[in-house]
XYZ file of C-alpha atoms in Angstrom:
733
model
C -5.967 29.936 6.595
C -5.570 26.108 7.490
C -5.470 22.701 5.196
C -6.755 19.886 5.395
C -4.102 17.693 6.540
C -2.810 19.911 9.308
C -6.559 20.088 11.009
C -6.935 16.652 10.856
C -3.920 16.642 13.222
C -4.754 18.781 15.248
C -7.840 16.850 16.734
C -6.280 13.661 16.387
C -9.523 12.539 14.213
C -7.470 9.338 12.948
C -7.732 7.847 16.601
C -10.893 8.441 16.833
C -12.246 6.453 13.959
C -11.216 3.565 15.769
C -13.554 0.469 14.976
C -15.663 -0.664 18.166
C -13.995 -2.959 20.820
C -16.952 -5.490 20.594
C -16.160 -9.234 19.664
C -17.191 -10.706 16.155
C -18.874 -13.441 15.166
C -17.141 -16.844 14.558
C -17.446 -17.563 11.118
C -17.318 -21.103 9.596
C -14.070 -20.682 8.244
C -12.822 -19.220 11.828
C -14.067 -22.713 13.081
C -12.293 -24.658 10.680
C -8.907 -22.605 10.702
C -8.745 -23.316 14.897
C -9.537 -27.205 14.196
C -6.811 -27.676 11.792
C -4.166 -24.800 13.297
C -5.029 -24.793 16.996
C -2.025 -23.333 18.954
C -0.629 -21.273 15.425
C -3.686 -18.969 14.745
C -5.201 -15.876 17.142
C -7.596 -13.209 16.194
C -6.506 -10.485 14.108
C -8.379 -7.830 15.911
C -6.816 -8.342 19.177
C -3.898 -6.689 17.980
C -5.367 -3.195 18.178
C -6.819 -4.411 21.651
C -3.507 -4.942 23.300
C -1.182 -2.309 21.691
C -2.292 0.477 23.738
C 1.005 2.802 22.673
C 3.492 0.006 22.803
C 5.047 1.122 19.419
C 6.054 -2.289 17.947
C 5.394 -4.021 14.953
C 2.574 -6.214 14.929
C 4.724 -9.559 14.881
C 5.551 -8.825 18.272
C 2.327 -8.379 19.915
C 1.128 -11.618 17.592
C 4.073 -13.486 19.427
C 2.550 -12.825 22.598
C -0.739 -13.253 21.646
C 0.303 -16.814 20.475
C 1.435 -17.667 24.025
C -1.706 -16.459 25.676
C -4.344 -16.257 23.669
C -4.176 -18.599 20.728
C -7.266 -19.873 21.270
C -11.366 -19.877 20.346
C -12.429 -19.856 24.091
C -13.754 -16.664 24.653
C -12.473 -16.476 28.440
C -9.299 -17.746 27.609
C -8.940 -14.769 25.096
C -10.272 -12.288 27.353
C -7.205 -13.790 29.778
C -4.796 -13.881 27.588
C -5.603 -10.046 26.702
C -5.480 -8.995 30.138
C -1.996 -10.821 30.224
C -0.495 -9.471 26.998
C -1.440 -5.981 28.518
C -0.042 -6.155 31.794
C 3.377 -7.987 30.009
C 3.453 -4.636 28.126
C 2.674 -2.574 31.031
C 5.431 -3.949 32.857
C 7.811 -4.878 30.562
C 7.696 -2.514 27.152
C 9.691 0.489 27.225
C 8.060 3.703 26.208
C 10.946 5.921 24.549
C 9.765 8.945 26.709
C 10.046 6.658 30.044
C 13.586 5.271 29.601
C 14.689 7.390 32.561
C 11.636 5.742 34.658
C 12.518 2.438 33.335
C 16.115 2.535 34.123
C 15.604 3.591 37.763
C 13.470 0.596 37.685
C 16.216 -1.394 36.705
C 18.562 0.057 39.419
C 15.953 -0.096 42.560
C 15.332 -3.707 41.478
C 18.843 -4.733 40.309
C 17.565 -6.763 37.733
C 14.586 -6.184 35.542
C 12.870 -7.744 32.006
C 12.499 -5.580 29.373
C 11.087 -5.692 25.765
C 12.969 -3.752 23.623
C 14.464 -3.565 19.893
C 18.334 -4.766 20.118
C 20.926 -3.826 18.049
C 24.404 -5.485 18.080
C 28.290 -3.808 17.137
C 31.237 -5.089 17.291
C 33.647 -3.034 19.283
C 36.850 -3.585 17.277
C 39.223 -1.663 20.471
C 38.366 -4.320 22.818
C 37.239 -6.951 20.463
C 33.835 -7.691 22.133
C 30.518 -7.449 20.997
C 28.067 -4.695 22.563
C 24.051 -4.597 22.636
C 22.691 -0.968 22.480
C 19.117 -0.718 23.419
C 16.709 1.602 21.462
C 13.970 2.709 23.265
C 15.774 1.992 26.714
C 18.605 4.500 25.037
C 21.562 2.299 26.908
C 24.514 0.846 24.989
C 28.082 -0.581 25.432
C 26.517 -3.743 26.954
C 28.518 -6.573 26.694
C 26.935 -10.116 24.638
C 28.402 -13.414 24.102
C 29.447 -14.291 20.490
C 27.188 -17.360 20.757
C 24.268 -15.270 21.107
C 25.389 -12.910 18.454
C 26.037 -16.108 15.785
C 22.792 -17.740 16.857
C 21.054 -14.116 15.927
C 23.127 -12.407 13.019
C 20.071 -10.249 12.640
C 21.095 -8.119 15.740
C 24.289 -7.066 13.664
C 22.054 -5.436 10.715
C 19.178 -3.597 11.532
C 18.060 -4.909 15.103
C 15.852 -7.672 16.578
C 12.909 -7.038 18.729
C 13.898 -9.431 22.157
C 12.709 -9.876 26.044
C 15.642 -9.300 27.794
C 16.665 -9.265 31.316
C 18.951 -6.656 32.272
C 20.971 -5.999 35.444
C 22.659 -2.762 37.233
C 25.675 -2.877 39.005
C 27.338 0.116 39.471
C 31.509 0.630 39.815
C 33.465 3.339 40.925
C 35.636 2.989 37.473
C 34.107 5.389 34.681
C 35.123 2.754 32.130
C 32.928 0.080 33.156
C 28.960 0.064 32.243
C 26.923 -0.365 34.839
C 24.230 -2.135 32.534
C 24.788 -6.111 32.265
C 22.751 -8.258 30.011
C 21.511 -11.029 31.926
C 19.593 -12.992 29.054
C 18.411 -12.544 25.742
C 15.562 -13.880 23.709
C 14.235 -12.610 20.251
C 10.707 -12.601 19.604
C 10.064 -15.774 17.417
C 8.764 -18.816 17.130
C 11.426 -21.690 17.975
C 9.929 -23.622 14.751
C 7.288 -25.019 12.867
C 5.751 -28.044 11.836
C 5.999 -28.183 8.191
C 4.365 -31.457 7.512
C 1.482 -30.815 9.709
C 1.081 -27.681 7.605
C 0.754 -29.572 4.264
C -1.735 -31.834 5.354
C -3.796 -28.982 7.136
C -3.573 -27.172 3.948
C -5.479 -30.245 2.325
C -8.769 -29.422 4.649
C -9.348 -26.171 2.707
C -10.569 -25.397 -0.493
C -8.258 -22.806 -2.860
C -11.166 -20.037 -1.840
C -10.579 -20.642 1.972
C -7.114 -20.834 1.840
C -6.635 -17.148 0.412
C -9.379 -15.971 2.824
C -6.957 -17.500 5.132
C -3.742 -15.884 4.512
C -5.893 -12.559 3.823
C -7.242 -12.758 7.095
C -3.079 -13.693 8.290
C -1.941 -10.529 7.142
C -5.064 -8.679 8.894
C -7.167 -7.668 5.786
C -10.837 -8.664 5.282
C -11.332 -10.722 2.480
C -15.104 -9.790 2.057
C -13.890 -6.531 0.992
C -11.470 -7.953 -2.042
C -12.477 -9.520 -5.295
C -10.133 -12.529 -6.437
C -8.152 -10.051 -8.023
C -7.575 -7.572 -5.216
C -6.530 -10.848 -3.041
C -3.793 -11.863 -5.745
C -2.514 -8.286 -5.355
C -2.264 -8.218 -1.338
C -0.428 -11.801 -1.747
C 1.559 -10.609 -4.313
C 3.174 -8.697 -1.446
C 4.600 -11.751 0.292
C 6.276 -13.143 -2.527
C 9.375 -11.502 -1.523
C 9.334 -13.408 1.812
C 8.797 -16.808 0.050
C 10.925 -16.532 -3.187
C 14.616 -15.885 -3.056
C 15.961 -13.087 -5.231
C 12.507 -11.464 -5.954
C 12.788 -8.147 -7.130
C 9.420 -6.027 -7.537
C 7.897 -2.520 -7.790
C 4.401 -1.276 -6.275
C 3.336 2.174 -6.969
C 0.000 3.657 -6.108
C -1.715 5.996 -4.192
C -1.083 7.124 -0.281
C -2.890 5.307 2.700
C -3.632 1.762 0.309
C -1.242 -0.387 2.859
C 1.474 -0.738 0.389
C 4.320 -0.741 2.830
C 2.328 -2.347 5.713
C 3.068 -6.312 4.899
C 7.246 -5.357 4.778
C 6.894 -3.224 8.113
C 4.534 -5.441 9.960
C 4.430 -8.774 8.693
C 7.640 -10.497 9.198
C 10.728 -10.302 11.371
C 12.534 -11.480 8.527
C 11.851 -8.409 6.546
C 13.233 -5.018 7.122
C 11.726 -1.589 5.787
C 13.936 1.213 4.754
C 13.617 4.827 4.066
C 14.640 4.739 0.034
C 16.975 7.790 0.989
C 18.741 6.337 4.155
C 20.571 3.279 2.221
C 24.103 3.520 0.860
C 26.170 0.629 -0.576
C 28.005 0.049 2.719
C 24.702 -0.554 4.533
C 22.752 -2.518 2.028
C 25.774 -4.839 0.454
C 29.116 -4.701 1.685
C 31.469 -1.929 3.721
C 34.991 -1.900 2.100
C 36.743 -0.605 5.341
C 35.298 -3.268 7.661
C 34.425 -6.222 5.169
C 30.816 -6.641 6.727
C 28.386 -7.663 4.940
C 25.346 -5.346 4.789
C 21.419 -5.686 4.758
C 20.746 -8.022 1.286
C 23.312 -10.858 3.457
C 21.035 -11.027 7.009
C 17.466 -10.292 5.734
C 15.421 -12.599 3.492
C 13.282 -9.222 2.228
C 14.723 -5.558 2.071
C 11.869 -2.677 0.787
C 12.387 0.235 0.016
C 9.487 2.999 1.618
C 9.134 5.880 -0.608
C 11.128 5.148 -2.900
C 9.542 7.260 -5.601
C 10.310 10.397 -3.784
C 14.040 9.681 -3.117
C 15.627 12.240 -5.378
C 19.118 12.102 -4.036
C 20.452 9.124 -6.227
C 24.024 7.648 -5.235
C 24.947 6.371 -9.240
C 27.351 4.078 -7.298
C 24.623 2.488 -5.752
C 22.228 2.033 -8.874
C 25.423 0.452 -10.581
C 25.862 -2.323 -7.741
C 22.148 -2.776 -7.304
C 21.678 -3.206 -11.150
C 24.263 -5.842 -10.679
C 22.639 -7.354 -7.873
C 19.203 -7.865 -9.033
C 20.229 -9.584 -12.239
C 22.896 -11.778 -11.175
C 22.189 -12.280 -7.042
C 25.824 -11.193 -5.964
C 28.007 -7.797 -5.702
C 31.447 -6.949 -5.733
C 33.272 -4.886 -3.972
C 37.472 -4.175 -3.837
C 38.653 -7.584 -5.169
C 36.115 -9.643 -3.290
C 32.424 -11.417 -4.974
C 29.708 -11.853 -2.633
C 26.345 -13.580 -3.072
C 22.993 -13.063 -0.945
C 19.524 -14.312 -1.072
C 17.854 -11.334 -0.173
C 14.062 -10.101 -2.364
C 13.859 -6.411 -2.717
C 10.687 -4.388 -2.948
C 10.398 -1.092 -4.208
C 7.253 1.105 -2.526
C 6.532 4.717 -3.668
C 3.123 6.659 -4.127
C 2.079 7.735 -7.308
C 0.952 11.541 -7.827
C -0.996 11.531 -11.291
C -3.721 9.123 -12.560
C -2.857 5.823 -14.941
C -4.391 7.432 -17.856
C -2.017 10.529 -16.821
C 1.022 8.392 -16.714
C -0.336 6.792 -19.858
C -0.317 9.632 -21.669
C 2.478 12.031 -21.053
C 5.220 9.392 -19.984
C 4.914 5.930 -18.171
C 4.135 3.748 -15.332
C 7.719 4.304 -13.693
C 7.347 7.989 -14.055
C 7.442 8.685 -10.143
C 10.794 7.076 -10.099
C 13.717 9.005 -9.565
C 15.636 9.426 -13.255
C 19.039 7.293 -12.247
C 16.171 4.316 -11.638
C 14.364 4.874 -14.905
C 17.342 3.260 -16.712
C 15.969 0.361 -19.159
C 18.585 -1.974 -18.053
C 17.853 -1.767 -14.413
C 14.149 -1.494 -14.757
C 14.460 -4.811 -17.044
C 15.625 -6.590 -13.430
C 12.119 -5.704 -11.802
C 10.373 -9.331 -11.815
C 6.776 -7.870 -11.207
C 5.022 -4.574 -11.230
C 2.172 -4.203 -8.640
C -0.787 -2.026 -9.659
C -1.160 0.236 -6.567
C -3.721 1.820 -7.795
C -6.186 -0.491 -8.447
C -5.656 -1.090 -4.025
C -8.635 0.782 -2.474
C -7.391 3.175 0.381
C -7.392 1.532 3.726
C -10.839 1.659 5.789
C -11.847 0.354 9.283
C -14.003 -2.347 7.594
C -11.136 -3.390 5.802
C -9.244 -5.265 8.924
C -9.858 -8.833 9.603
C -11.646 -9.756 12.734
C -11.362 -13.291 12.062
C -8.474 -16.261 12.728
C -5.124 -16.108 10.961
C -2.149 -17.679 11.461
C 0.267 -15.555 14.247
C 2.785 -13.846 11.726
C 5.877 -15.298 12.827
C 4.495 -18.656 12.798
C 3.575 -17.893 8.689
C 7.003 -15.844 8.511
C 8.961 -19.505 9.167
C 6.810 -21.291 6.938
C 7.198 -19.182 4.146
C 10.915 -18.795 4.986
C 11.433 -22.500 5.045
C 9.517 -22.489 1.456
C 12.186 -20.541 -0.413
C 14.503 -23.527 -1.087
C 11.842 -24.800 -3.170
C 11.417 -23.505 -6.756
C 7.867 -24.167 -8.679
C 8.447 -21.776 -11.730
C 7.909 -24.538 -14.353
C 5.021 -25.951 -12.566
C 2.733 -24.610 -15.135
C 4.443 -26.195 -18.290
C 2.381 -29.204 -17.565
C -0.408 -27.440 -19.063
C 0.549 -24.403 -20.752
C 3.638 -22.894 -22.938
C 4.953 -19.129 -23.479
C 5.210 -18.016 -26.733
C 8.476 -18.133 -27.550
C 9.026 -14.458 -28.283
C 9.173 -13.880 -24.417
C 13.237 -13.269 -23.464
C 14.920 -15.363 -20.598
C 14.425 -12.462 -18.208
C 10.875 -12.104 -19.197
C 10.045 -15.739 -18.694
C 12.253 -15.653 -15.170
C 10.361 -12.607 -14.063
C 6.923 -15.085 -15.042
C 8.078 -17.900 -13.428
C 9.057 -16.682 -9.974
C 6.125 -14.553 -9.557
C 4.131 -17.695 -10.679
C 6.362 -20.018 -8.270
C 5.917 -17.459 -5.244
C 2.250 -17.518 -5.653
C 1.939 -21.442 -6.122
C 3.880 -21.211 -2.576
C 1.544 -19.446 -1.111
C -1.797 -20.570 -2.122
C -0.643 -24.607 -3.014
C 2.262 -25.206 -0.724
C 2.818 -28.499 -2.277
C 3.269 -27.606 -5.765
C -0.550 -29.226 -6.646
C -2.862 -27.567 -8.427
C -5.593 -27.602 -11.361
C -5.320 -26.634 -14.351
C -7.692 -23.764 -14.384
C -6.145 -22.730 -10.937
C -2.619 -22.641 -12.372
C -4.058 -20.326 -15.204
C -5.406 -17.987 -12.910
C -1.884 -17.544 -11.040
C 0.211 -17.721 -14.192
C -1.889 -14.862 -16.191
C -1.586 -12.660 -13.007
C 2.181 -13.099 -13.546
C 2.509 -12.756 -16.884
C 0.674 -9.450 -16.423
C 2.698 -8.190 -14.035
C 5.823 -8.723 -16.155
C 4.159 -7.508 -19.112
C 3.313 -4.032 -17.098
C 7.504 -3.685 -16.653
C 8.421 -4.777 -20.096
C 5.691 -1.935 -22.067
C 6.853 0.642 -19.708
C 10.594 -0.089 -20.961
C 9.664 -0.019 -24.354
C 8.012 3.249 -23.291
C 11.470 4.495 -22.446
C 13.861 2.835 -25.008
C 12.086 2.938 -28.464
C 14.784 0.977 -30.055
C 13.769 -2.372 -27.905
C 10.574 -2.289 -30.008
C 12.248 -3.503 -33.046
C 12.029 -6.945 -31.616
C 8.171 -7.786 -31.141
C 7.314 -9.625 -28.026
C 3.556 -11.550 -27.373
C 2.793 -11.974 -24.022
C 0.596 -14.968 -24.353
C 0.586 -18.425 -23.662
C -0.975 -21.771 -25.346
C -3.037 -24.742 -23.583
C -2.812 -28.372 -24.442
C -5.340 -27.986 -26.715
C -3.168 -25.455 -28.736
C -5.123 -22.247 -28.346
C -3.505 -18.821 -27.774
C -4.577 -16.970 -25.334
C -3.298 -13.097 -25.196
C -2.751 -11.453 -21.782
C -3.446 -7.414 -21.404
C -2.885 -5.755 -18.115
C -5.947 -4.250 -16.949
C -4.848 -0.717 -17.529
C -4.537 -1.869 -21.105
C -7.743 -2.665 -21.630
C -9.456 0.226 -19.874
C -7.303 2.760 -22.085
C -6.169 0.970 -25.137
C -5.576 4.361 -27.266
C -3.215 5.618 -24.407
C -1.377 2.461 -24.043
C -0.399 2.289 -27.433
C -0.306 5.949 -28.198
C 3.469 5.281 -29.498
C 3.739 1.803 -30.625
C 0.802 2.126 -33.184
C 2.568 5.045 -35.168
C 6.139 3.247 -35.005
C 5.204 0.200 -35.847
C 2.524 0.624 -38.742
C -0.068 -1.474 -36.848
C 1.951 -4.333 -36.323
C 1.901 -6.224 -32.649
C 4.396 -4.463 -29.902
C 4.413 -6.535 -26.693
C 1.237 -8.339 -27.257
C -1.189 -5.393 -27.907
C -1.258 -4.601 -30.995
C -4.708 -3.456 -32.868
C -6.000 -7.294 -33.041
C -5.757 -7.408 -29.585
C -9.450 -7.064 -29.345
C -9.994 -10.179 -31.032
C -7.920 -12.508 -29.483
C -8.669 -14.552 -26.430
C -8.404 -12.342 -23.731
C -8.198 -13.414 -19.456
C -10.999 -13.835 -17.619
C -9.035 -12.842 -14.271
C -8.830 -8.944 -15.278
C -12.487 -7.828 -13.050
C -12.663 -4.515 -12.060
C -10.705 -3.953 -8.560
C -12.952 -4.188 -5.414
C -11.876 -0.205 -4.697
C -13.214 0.570 -8.077
C -16.273 0.911 -10.122
C -18.273 1.231 -13.560
C -18.546 4.718 -14.469
C -19.698 6.084 -18.107
C -20.109 9.350 -19.124
C -23.771 10.572 -18.992
C -25.244 11.103 -22.202
C -26.107 14.520 -21.467
C -22.362 15.305 -20.366
C -20.451 13.461 -23.429
C -23.126 15.645 -25.567
C -23.118 19.258 -24.183
C -20.778 21.168 -26.106
C -21.794 25.099 -26.072
C -20.791 26.913 -28.991
C -20.591 29.750 -26.911
C -21.297 30.629 -23.354
C -23.015 34.067 -22.353
C -22.222 36.320 -19.442
C -25.910 36.738 -17.147
C -27.350 35.063 -14.778
C -30.548 32.658 -13.937
C -33.232 32.765 -10.879
C -34.825 29.917 -9.327
C -37.636 29.938 -7.136
C -38.338 27.664 -3.947
C -39.903 24.403 -4.535
C -38.592 24.260 -8.373
C -37.416 20.953 -10.283
C -35.041 20.054 -12.905
C -32.020 21.763 -11.514
C -28.696 20.039 -11.821
C -25.061 21.210 -11.617
C -24.724 19.269 -15.098
C -26.877 21.966 -16.520
C -25.935 25.078 -14.093
C -22.229 24.644 -13.907
C -20.672 22.048 -15.968
C -20.912 24.152 -19.484
C -18.883 27.013 -17.476
C -16.179 24.561 -16.091
C -15.915 21.823 -18.988
C -12.270 22.595 -20.268
C -10.933 24.056 -16.997
C -7.929 22.755 -15.807
C -8.092 25.157 -12.279
C -11.156 25.366 -10.360
C -11.134 27.329 -7.390
C -14.826 26.763 -5.237
C -15.125 29.137 -2.308
C -18.317 28.041 -0.136
C -18.525 28.822 3.642
C -20.794 25.602 4.037
C -19.511 22.595 3.184
C -19.990 21.034 6.638
C -23.212 18.571 6.555
C -23.234 15.307 5.001
C -25.894 16.220 2.254
C -23.106 19.689 1.702
C -20.364 17.142 1.074
C -22.640 14.712 -0.932
C -23.098 18.409 -3.382
C -19.654 19.048 -3.707
C -19.013 15.063 -4.643
C -21.465 15.179 -7.468
C -19.869 18.073 -8.387
C -16.354 16.642 -8.580
C -17.828 13.458 -10.234
C -19.157 15.494 -12.668
C -15.838 16.889 -13.611
C -14.418 13.777 -13.339
C -16.545 12.102 -16.311
C -16.487 15.317 -18.594
C -12.725 15.208 -18.650
C -10.669 13.401 -20.949
C -9.226 10.372 -19.050
C -5.255 11.533 -19.618
C -6.090 14.927 -18.450
C -6.369 16.181 -14.507
C -7.825 18.788 -12.999
C -6.797 21.174 -9.926
C -9.714 21.724 -7.482
C -9.158 24.094 -4.705
C -12.326 24.433 -1.732
C -12.232 27.337 0.268
C -14.868 26.970 3.065
C -15.002 27.302 6.731
C -14.363 24.809 9.681
C -17.367 23.667 11.770
C -16.848 25.484 15.287
C -18.441 22.484 17.346
C -15.398 20.067 18.282
C -17.648 17.337 17.758
C -19.092 17.994 14.378
C -15.987 19.746 13.160
C -14.352 16.029 13.559
C -16.992 14.691 11.454
C -16.678 17.757 8.825
C -12.608 17.042 8.385
C -13.218 13.108 7.880
C -16.048 14.017 5.236
C -13.762 16.516 3.411
C -10.648 13.684 3.714
C -13.308 11.144 2.059
C -14.535 13.015 -0.640
C -10.885 14.592 -1.215
C -9.317 10.609 -1.500
C -12.258 9.429 -4.080
C -11.783 12.605 -5.957
C -7.818 12.088 -6.339
C -8.240 8.662 -7.710
C -9.746 9.864 -10.481
C -7.547 12.669 -11.350
C -9.744 15.593 -10.134
C -7.038 16.693 -7.217
C -9.006 18.320 -4.553
C -7.203 20.594 -1.904
C -8.911 22.024 0.944
C -8.330 25.312 2.647
C -9.757 26.457 6.003
C -10.587 30.184 6.439
C -12.940 31.545 8.652
C -12.946 35.135 7.166
C -14.954 34.139 3.990
C -18.479 34.813 2.940
C -18.982 34.963 -0.865
C -19.743 32.053 -2.310
C -18.439 31.364 -5.701
C -16.423 29.420 -8.381
C -13.762 30.363 -10.058
C -11.858 29.083 -13.308
C -8.497 29.347 -14.846
C -10.100 29.661 -18.181
C -11.916 33.353 -17.809
C -15.221 32.409 -15.954
C -16.314 33.205 -12.389
C -19.850 31.777 -11.309
C -21.340 33.873 -8.202
C -23.275 31.638 -6.321
C -26.178 33.005 -4.343
C -27.030 30.290 -2.056
C -23.456 28.319 -2.879
C -23.433 24.501 -3.408
C -26.412 23.855 -1.220
C -29.065 24.644 -3.391
C -31.872 22.029 -2.544
C -33.607 20.872 0.329
C -32.197 18.097 2.267
C -32.908 14.704 1.261
C -36.031 12.724 2.422
C -35.190 9.614 4.756
C -36.539 7.495 1.729
C -33.250 5.428 0.277
C -35.116 4.897 -2.657
C -36.162 8.579 -3.334
C -34.513 9.325 -6.751
C -33.683 12.473 -5.791
C -30.484 10.702 -3.421
C -29.349 9.886 -7.195
C -30.426 12.370 -9.862
C -30.229 15.866 -8.629
C -33.244 16.918 -11.474
C -35.728 15.439 -8.773
C -34.586 17.113 -5.667
C -36.897 20.379 -4.408
C -35.029 23.695 -4.796
C -34.826 24.842 -1.183
C -34.983 28.533 -1.369
C -35.296 31.308 -3.910
C -31.836 32.145 -5.536
C -29.715 33.449 -8.142
C -26.579 32.638 -10.514
C -24.592 34.973 -12.204
C -22.116 34.141 -14.932
C -19.042 36.813 -15.393
C -16.430 36.875 -18.138
C -13.053 38.117 -16.379
C -10.106 38.719 -18.726
C -7.540 37.465 -16.281
C -7.555 35.930 -12.071
C -5.278 34.808 -9.813
C -6.275 31.615 -9.084
C -6.266 29.894 -5.556
C -5.287 33.412 -3.666
C -8.191 32.976 -1.920
């Protein structure tokens, strides 16, 4: 028996899902971008065209494309692509070919390479020495001036273009490798005034779309709220000492911005950091990552269960005060911190059973630590990345934009909203700081000159308030003593009208969101989410996310609650209409939390549609805060081409199902023959034909049967048996 993930990995279907290599049509916005930022922008789909098997960050490839293909002329672009491909083929060092490159350096005496370089101080010999990650050579002496100009070489390493020479010596202590030259891959400088001037030629909507394309995302696939969420990931690069958390499902691109976007940020595994690595090494006195990088991001932070309490304490002080003490010294730093992690439960489940920080290690669920977080990005609102969500338009060369953002870090726009709005006096200083820093970061991104209209500032302020409110409300769940002082997350405008701000999940699941507070506060407002919230003025910037849709429980499902289910069977004839899973299966599945579906034929698109229909029925019928585990046991398509399509289809169904609290696990077993459904509350449904009971859908896109099963024709006669069983071992199939 094989699980779905292993099967996908074996055939490499993800690589087969690459988009076609056709050149996209240039839009009016693309023409405008090239007109005002000639030489600083590049077509974003070119990265894929030149990457090949080079495992390098996007900013390295875009640096090269910016040198050779920063144009809207197709002939120039194609010539530039070939030049970059040739450079990578000649100079990029593949780790598994390091010995071949070493031999080439020895043969030629001097060779240029593209590799990640890290520098250490050899205290014994009082010299700095460089180490090349892929080339796997170390001990190359590097001059102090170069190290001083590029201090990040000492912490984390930097991608560089280097000339390496080879000179053999009989002295075994002498390293034969000599560093001839080193050039970090980054732009030499940017004209910030030209940047400001060109910004005035774009509307706010156009500018946001330009930023979306610059980070590689297709703006047409996102609504306004989705775009703000994506841009919030850039705030740590433009705002000093900004602390942000993003928790959400897998595959939504949470870590992409921090690993690929900027040479000024570093992404590390949450379990690989120590006090010495992050802050300062007591024995050597060397400053850690926060002293050299604009942004330090922790990947898979929620999965890290090994916690150093000393690290938590030092980090707590740094997040609050921008400083840390080790030994007798106190150090300051400006690095922003981003915490990224996956969630395994739906939002209503977390609201009912815990809080939105449920996935974090226990040591980090300390209210004092969490109170240092400025903004919580709702990762569950972000759709899983699909091929059409990647941009094919023009955007800034990411290194160029990274330098612009770095130049803006010295500015402070946190008070700009006060020209139009005033926060409620109950909002604490720490809450105001979180709101102000998020607002400042978004202003620098969207309105870099600091000038914006009242409505434009209102949208950014409400989003900033929401993100801080999400943090505060979760803290109130963890520490009930903090509810004694009500906090109203609202603001007034110049006319004196008050506007309450609610998080999207608060609006969607009001009873779950306030499950503890209503009882403890006797109906009084807590954190601006009282029972009278529905009567207050609510914000207009919380539409459903671009990844979601509005779904209500069908009346037939909501009202069907049979008082008694009986054993027996039902017979159906070919050509019959009026048959649906809602009538046939749902009454016997309602209330189950573990369900096993055994059907050897879930291969074709219409069979996958049937499975998705059943899972969506289960999702609509359950309580929002409940979760159901479903195991599908099916067989694998024997033909390679169809197998790939089958596995991708099952993966897509799993992603959609998991997102609504019906967790699908797929097991591939070529020995099964029976077709049945088993539940953990004592029912087995024997399916004569499996789930595929109808004729294949017609080609008419408006055929009612595509959306309503009752209008479909039964394919051939079949029988369904309902069997009540005393006990079963679910999942033993």
